[in-house]
PDB file of C-alpha atoms in Angstrom:
ATOM      1  CA  UNK F 795       2.026  -5.019-116.387  1.00  0.00           C
ATOM      2  CA  UNK F 796       0.015  -8.191-116.333  1.00  0.00           C
ATOM      3  CA  UNK F 797      -3.349  -9.098-117.756  1.00  0.00           C
ATOM      4  CA  UNK F 798      -6.069 -10.123-115.353  1.00  0.00           C
ATOM      5  CA  UNK F 799      -9.767 -10.769-115.630  1.00  0.00           C
ATOM      6  CA  UNK F 800     -12.271  -9.383-113.153  1.00  0.00           C
ATOM      7  CA  UNK F 801     -16.020  -9.675-112.908  1.00  0.00           C
ATOM      8  CA  UNK F 802     -17.239  -6.500-111.239  1.00  0.00           C
ATOM      9  CA  UNK F 803     -20.931  -5.980-110.553  1.00  0.00           C
ATOM     10  CA  UNK F 804     -21.725  -8.544-113.224  1.00  0.00           C
ATOM     11  CA  UNK F 805     -19.433  -7.060-115.881  1.00  0.00           C
ATOM     12  CA  UNK F 806     -16.494  -9.314-116.841  1.00  0.00           C
ATOM     13  CA  UNK F 807     -13.427  -7.654-118.377  1.00  0.00           C
ATOM     14  CA  UNK F 808      -9.804  -8.414-119.129  1.00  0.00           C
ATOM     15  CA  UNK F 809      -7.456  -5.571-118.351  1.00  0.00           C
ATOM     16  CA  UNK F 810      -3.816  -4.789-117.810  1.00  0.00           C
ATOM     17  CA  UNK F 811      -2.670  -3.839-114.315  1.00  0.00           C
ATOM     18  CA  UNK F 812       0.698  -2.965-112.833  1.00  0.00           C
ATOM     19  CA  UNK F 813       1.964  -5.353-110.160  1.00  0.00           C
ATOM     20  CA  UNK F 814       1.648  -2.670-107.493  1.00  0.00           C
ATOM     21  CA  UNK F 815      -1.700  -1.252-108.615  1.00  0.00           C
ATOM     22  CA  UNK F 816      -4.390  -1.120-105.958  1.00  0.00           C
ATOM     23  CA  UNK F 817      -7.753  -2.780-106.442  1.00  0.00           C
ATOM     24  CA  UNK F 818      -9.380   0.492-105.346  1.00  0.00           C
ATOM     25  CA  UNK F 819      -7.821   2.381-108.260  1.00  0.00           C
ATOM     26  CA  UNK F 820      -8.666  -0.342-110.791  1.00  0.00           C
ATOM     27  CA  UNK F 821     -12.291  -0.521-109.677  1.00  0.00           C
ATOM     28  CA  UNK F 822     -12.714   3.234-109.928  1.00  0.00           C
ATOM     29  CA  UNK F 823     -10.787   3.755-113.176  1.00  0.00           C
ATOM     30  CA  UNK F 824     -11.658   0.633-115.170  1.00  0.00           C
ATOM     31  CA  UNK F 825     -15.186  -0.053-113.916  1.00  0.00           C
ATOM     32  CA  UNK F 826     -16.345   3.397-112.843  1.00  0.00           C
ATOM     33  CA  UNK F 827     -17.289   2.177-109.379  1.00  0.00           C
ATOM     34  CA  UNK F 828     -17.381   5.386-107.382  1.00  0.00           C
ATOM     35  CA  UNK F 829     -18.784   3.693-104.275  1.00  0.00           C
ATOM     36  CA  UNK F 830     -15.338   2.363-103.341  1.00  0.00           C
ATOM     37  CA  UNK F 831     -13.620   5.369-101.823  1.00  0.00           C
ATOM     38  CA  UNK F 832     -10.277   6.069-100.339  1.00  0.00           C
ATOM     39  CA  UNK F 833     -10.781   7.285 -96.807  1.00  0.00           C
ATOM     40  CA  UNK F 834      -7.738   6.651 -94.676  1.00  0.00           C
ATOM     41  CA  UNK F 835      -5.631   4.815 -97.271  1.00  0.00           C
ATOM     42  CA  UNK F 836      -4.417   2.304 -94.677  1.00  0.00           C
ATOM     43  CA  UNK F 837      -7.431  -0.027 -94.398  1.00  0.00           C
ATOM     44  CA  UNK F 838      -8.603   1.384 -91.081  1.00  0.00           C
ATOM     45  CA  UNK F 839     -11.839   3.168 -92.022  1.00  0.00           C
ATOM     46  CA  UNK F 840     -13.721   0.790 -94.352  1.00  0.00           C
ATOM     47  CA  UNK F 841     -14.734   3.393 -96.952  1.00  0.00           C
ATOM     48  CA  UNK F 842     -13.077   1.329 -99.696  1.00  0.00           C
ATOM     49  CA  UNK F 843     -14.822  -1.962 -98.853  1.00  0.00           C
ATOM     50  CA  UNK F 844     -15.933  -4.267-101.652  1.00  0.00           C
ATOM     51  CA  UNK F 845     -17.006  -7.892-101.493  1.00  0.00           C
ATOM     52  CA  UNK F 846     -14.954 -10.555-103.232  1.00  0.00           C
ATOM     53  CA  UNK F 847     -17.008 -13.735-103.452  1.00  0.00           C
ATOM     54  CA  UNK F 848     -19.073 -12.392-100.567  1.00  0.00           C
ATOM     55  CA  UNK F 849     -16.117 -11.564 -98.278  1.00  0.00           C
ATOM     56  CA  UNK F 850     -15.115  -7.996 -97.466  1.00  0.00           C
ATOM     57  CA  UNK F 851     -11.852  -6.642 -98.792  1.00  0.00           C
ATOM     58  CA  UNK F 852     -10.155  -3.333 -98.083  1.00  0.00           C
ATOM     59  CA  UNK F 853      -9.486  -2.339-101.662  1.00  0.00           C
ATOM     60  CA  UNK F 854      -7.077   0.434-100.630  1.00  0.00           C
ATOM     61  CA  UNK F 855      -4.684  -2.226 -99.314  1.00  0.00           C
ATOM     62  CA  UNK F 856      -5.156  -4.923-101.936  1.00  0.00           C
ATOM     63  CA  UNK F 857      -3.155  -5.355-105.117  1.00  0.00           C
ATOM     64  CA  UNK F 858      -5.483  -5.816-108.085  1.00  0.00           C
ATOM     65  CA  UNK F 859      -3.314  -8.540-109.636  1.00  0.00           C
ATOM     66  CA  UNK F 860      -4.101 -10.778-106.659  1.00  0.00           C
ATOM     67  CA  UNK F 861      -7.748 -10.925-107.703  1.00  0.00           C
ATOM     68  CA  UNK F 862      -7.355 -12.370-111.190  1.00  0.00           C
ATOM     69  CA  UNK F 863     -10.575 -14.257-111.954  1.00  0.00           C
ATOM     70  CA  UNK F 864     -12.428 -12.852-108.935  1.00  0.00           C
ATOM     71  CA  UNK F 865     -16.061 -11.831-108.752  1.00  0.00           C
ATOM     72  CA  UNK F 866     -16.329  -8.467-107.027  1.00  0.00           C
ATOM     73  CA  UNK F 867     -19.417  -6.635-105.820  1.00  0.00           C
ATOM     74  CA  UNK F 868     -19.438  -2.974-104.892  1.00  0.00           C
ATOM     75  CA  UNK F 869     -22.324  -0.852-103.654  1.00  0.00           C
ATOM     76  CA  UNK F 870     -22.687   0.373-107.267  1.00  0.00           C
ATOM     77  CA  UNK F 871     -23.692  -3.161-108.245  1.00  0.00           C
ATOM     78  CA  UNK F 872     -26.475  -3.628-105.726  1.00  0.00           C
ATOM     79  CA  UNK F 873     -30.008  -3.850-107.104  1.00  0.00           C
ATOM     80  CA  UNK F 874     -32.259  -0.776-106.954  1.00  0.00           C
ATOM     81  CA  UNK F 875     -34.485  -2.497-104.386  1.00  0.00           C
ATOM     82  CA  UNK F 876     -31.662  -3.650-102.130  1.00  0.00           C
ATOM     83  CA  UNK F 877     -33.097  -4.093 -98.644  1.00  0.00           C
ATOM     84  CA  UNK F 878     -29.912  -3.009 -96.880  1.00  0.00           C
ATOM     85  CA  UNK F 879     -29.734   0.256 -98.833  1.00  0.00           C
ATOM     86  CA  UNK F 880     -33.460   0.821 -98.308  1.00  0.00           C
ATOM     87  CA  UNK F 881     -33.088   0.368 -94.540  1.00  0.00           C
ATOM     88  CA  UNK F 882     -30.071   2.695 -94.397  1.00  0.00           C
ATOM     89  CA  UNK F 883     -32.252   5.346 -96.039  1.00  0.00           C
ATOM     90  CA  UNK F 884     -35.310   4.581 -93.900  1.00  0.00           C
ATOM     91  CA  UNK F 885     -33.238   4.708 -90.701  1.00  0.00           C
ATOM     92  CA  UNK F 886     -31.374   7.853 -91.749  1.00  0.00           C
ATOM     93  CA  UNK F 887     -28.113   6.017 -91.359  1.00  0.00           C
ATOM     94  CA  UNK F 888     -26.059   8.615 -93.130  1.00  0.00           C
ATOM     95  CA  UNK F 889     -25.015  12.195 -92.919  1.00  0.00           C
ATOM     96  CA  UNK F 890     -22.223  13.015 -95.312  1.00  0.00           C
ATOM     97  CA  UNK F 891     -22.588   9.551 -96.889  1.00  0.00           C
ATOM     98  CA  UNK F 892     -18.894   9.093 -97.662  1.00  0.00           C
ATOM     99  CA  UNK F 893     -18.520   5.941 -95.570  1.00  0.00           C
ATOM    100  CA  UNK F 894     -21.974   4.474 -96.215  1.00  0.00           C
ATOM    101  CA  UNK F 895     -21.143   2.225 -99.202  1.00  0.00           C
ATOM    102  CA  UNK F 896     -18.499   0.496 -97.086  1.00  0.00           C
ATOM    103  CA  UNK F 897     -20.949   0.017 -94.236  1.00  0.00           C
ATOM    104  CA  UNK F 898     -23.568  -1.317 -96.666  1.00  0.00           C
ATOM    105  CA  UNK F 899     -21.114  -3.870 -98.037  1.00  0.00           C
ATOM    106  CA  UNK F 900     -20.097  -4.914 -94.522  1.00  0.00           C
ATOM    107  CA  UNK F 901     -23.795  -5.310 -93.680  1.00  0.00           C
ATOM    108  CA  UNK F 902     -24.217  -7.576 -96.700  1.00  0.00           C
ATOM    109  CA  UNK F 903     -21.270  -9.669 -95.591  1.00  0.00           C
ATOM    110  CA  UNK F 904     -22.628  -9.909 -92.047  1.00  0.00           C
ATOM    111  CA  UNK F 905     -26.168 -10.820 -93.096  1.00  0.00           C
ATOM    112  CA  UNK F 906     -24.798 -13.360 -95.576  1.00  0.00           C
ATOM    113  CA  UNK F 907     -22.889 -15.069 -92.782  1.00  0.00           C
ATOM    114  CA  UNK F 908     -25.339 -14.460 -89.944  1.00  0.00           C
ATOM    115  CA  UNK F 909     -28.916 -13.651 -91.008  1.00  0.00           C
ATOM    116  CA  UNK F 910     -30.030 -12.652 -87.483  1.00  0.00           C
ATOM    117  CA  UNK F 911     -27.060 -10.992 -85.769  1.00  0.00           C
ATOM    118  CA  UNK F 912     -27.261  -9.802 -82.183  1.00  0.00           C
ATOM    119  CA  UNK F 913     -26.488  -6.186 -81.351  1.00  0.00           C
ATOM    120  CA  UNK F 914     -23.047  -7.257 -80.151  1.00  0.00           C
ATOM    121  CA  UNK F 915     -22.381  -9.161 -83.371  1.00  0.00           C
ATOM    122  CA  UNK F 916     -23.309  -6.091 -85.439  1.00  0.00           C
ATOM    123  CA  UNK F 917     -20.951  -3.907 -83.394  1.00  0.00           C
ATOM    124  CA  UNK F 918     -18.165  -6.485 -83.651  1.00  0.00           C
ATOM    125  CA  UNK F 919     -18.586  -6.915 -87.405  1.00  0.00           C
ATOM    126  CA  UNK F 920     -18.473  -3.178 -88.072  1.00  0.00           C
ATOM    127  CA  UNK F 921     -15.542  -2.389 -85.804  1.00  0.00           C
ATOM    128  CA  UNK F 922     -13.269  -1.836 -88.814  1.00  0.00           C
ATOM    129  CA  UNK F 923     -15.528   0.827 -90.304  1.00  0.00           C
ATOM    130  CA  UNK F 924     -15.484   4.441 -89.197  1.00  0.00           C
ATOM    131  CA  UNK F 925     -18.348   6.924 -89.524  1.00  0.00           C
ATOM    132  CA  UNK F 926     -16.943  10.325 -88.792  1.00  0.00           C
ATOM    133  CA  UNK F 927     -20.471  11.789 -88.586  1.00  0.00           C
ATOM    134  CA  UNK F 928     -21.281   9.368 -85.775  1.00  0.00           C
ATOM    135  CA  UNK F 929     -24.428   7.708 -87.121  1.00  0.00           C
ATOM    136  CA  UNK F 930     -23.543   4.370 -85.585  1.00  0.00           C
ATOM    137  CA  UNK F 931     -26.876   3.913 -83.821  1.00  0.00           C
ATOM    138  CA  UNK F 932     -28.757   4.563 -87.073  1.00  0.00           C
ATOM    139  CA  UNK F 933     -26.447   2.211 -88.969  1.00  0.00           C
ATOM    140  CA  UNK F 934     -27.012  -0.531 -86.394  1.00  0.00           C
ATOM    141  CA  UNK F 935     -30.786   0.024 -86.542  1.00  0.00           C
ATOM    142  CA  UNK F 936     -30.669  -0.180 -90.349  1.00  0.00           C
ATOM    143  CA  UNK F 937     -28.801  -3.470 -90.276  1.00  0.00           C
ATOM    144  CA  UNK F 938     -31.188  -4.980 -87.746  1.00  0.00           C
ATOM    145  CA  UNK F 939     -34.161  -3.788 -89.835  1.00  0.00           C
ATOM    146  CA  UNK F 940     -32.589  -5.234 -92.990  1.00  0.00           C
ATOM    147  CA  UNK F 941     -32.115  -8.553 -91.210  1.00  0.00           C
ATOM    148  CA  UNK F 942     -35.791  -8.584 -90.198  1.00  0.00           C
ATOM    149  CA  UNK F 943     -36.878  -7.592 -93.685  1.00  0.00           C
ATOM    150  CA  UNK F 944     -34.662 -10.217 -95.310  1.00  0.00           C
ATOM    151  CA  UNK F 945     -35.963 -12.931 -92.954  1.00  0.00           C
ATOM    152  CA  UNK F 946     -39.570 -12.028 -93.774  1.00  0.00           C
ATOM    153  CA  UNK F 947     -38.773 -12.091 -97.494  1.00  0.00           C
ATOM    154  CA  UNK F 948     -37.113 -15.507 -97.179  1.00  0.00           C
ATOM    155  CA  UNK F 949     -40.067 -16.788 -95.153  1.00  0.00           C
ATOM    156  CA  UNK F 950     -42.512 -15.667 -97.851  1.00  0.00           C
ATOM    157  CA  UNK F 951     -40.357 -17.297-100.529  1.00  0.00           C
ATOM    158  CA  UNK F 952     -40.380 -20.661 -98.761  1.00  0.00           C
ATOM    159  CA  UNK F 953     -44.087 -20.578 -97.818  1.00  0.00           C
TER     160      UNK F 953
END
């Protein structure tokens, strides 16, 4: 057991973790973040995705101890008026919803790195996420709409 400190969705805490404890389990148990979900358990589906300093991490594969001092964002920590979430809802980019938080976090990573991605770049960025309901076209439309909305917001802010 070792003591680490994590900042999750703005809440900083020190906690004890076993050397082999997964970040997924720590986020759910210690921070109550239910948006990180175990899907496949081998990092192939993306349902467990969180952002660490803006970069996506498969929390079902990652040892929590490795992230001592990290700042982690999950879908639970997004603001109520998050444009990506709003566009997922507006574009009906969900059916069962199990995988959606992971897709939302991947969209945030993509738009943070590339504010105006092409269709091909969206497909490429999401290739590690699986939607078993098959709402890929709605997810892609939501991300493109969020990019447009974010660009307009940024334009208004700089005007």
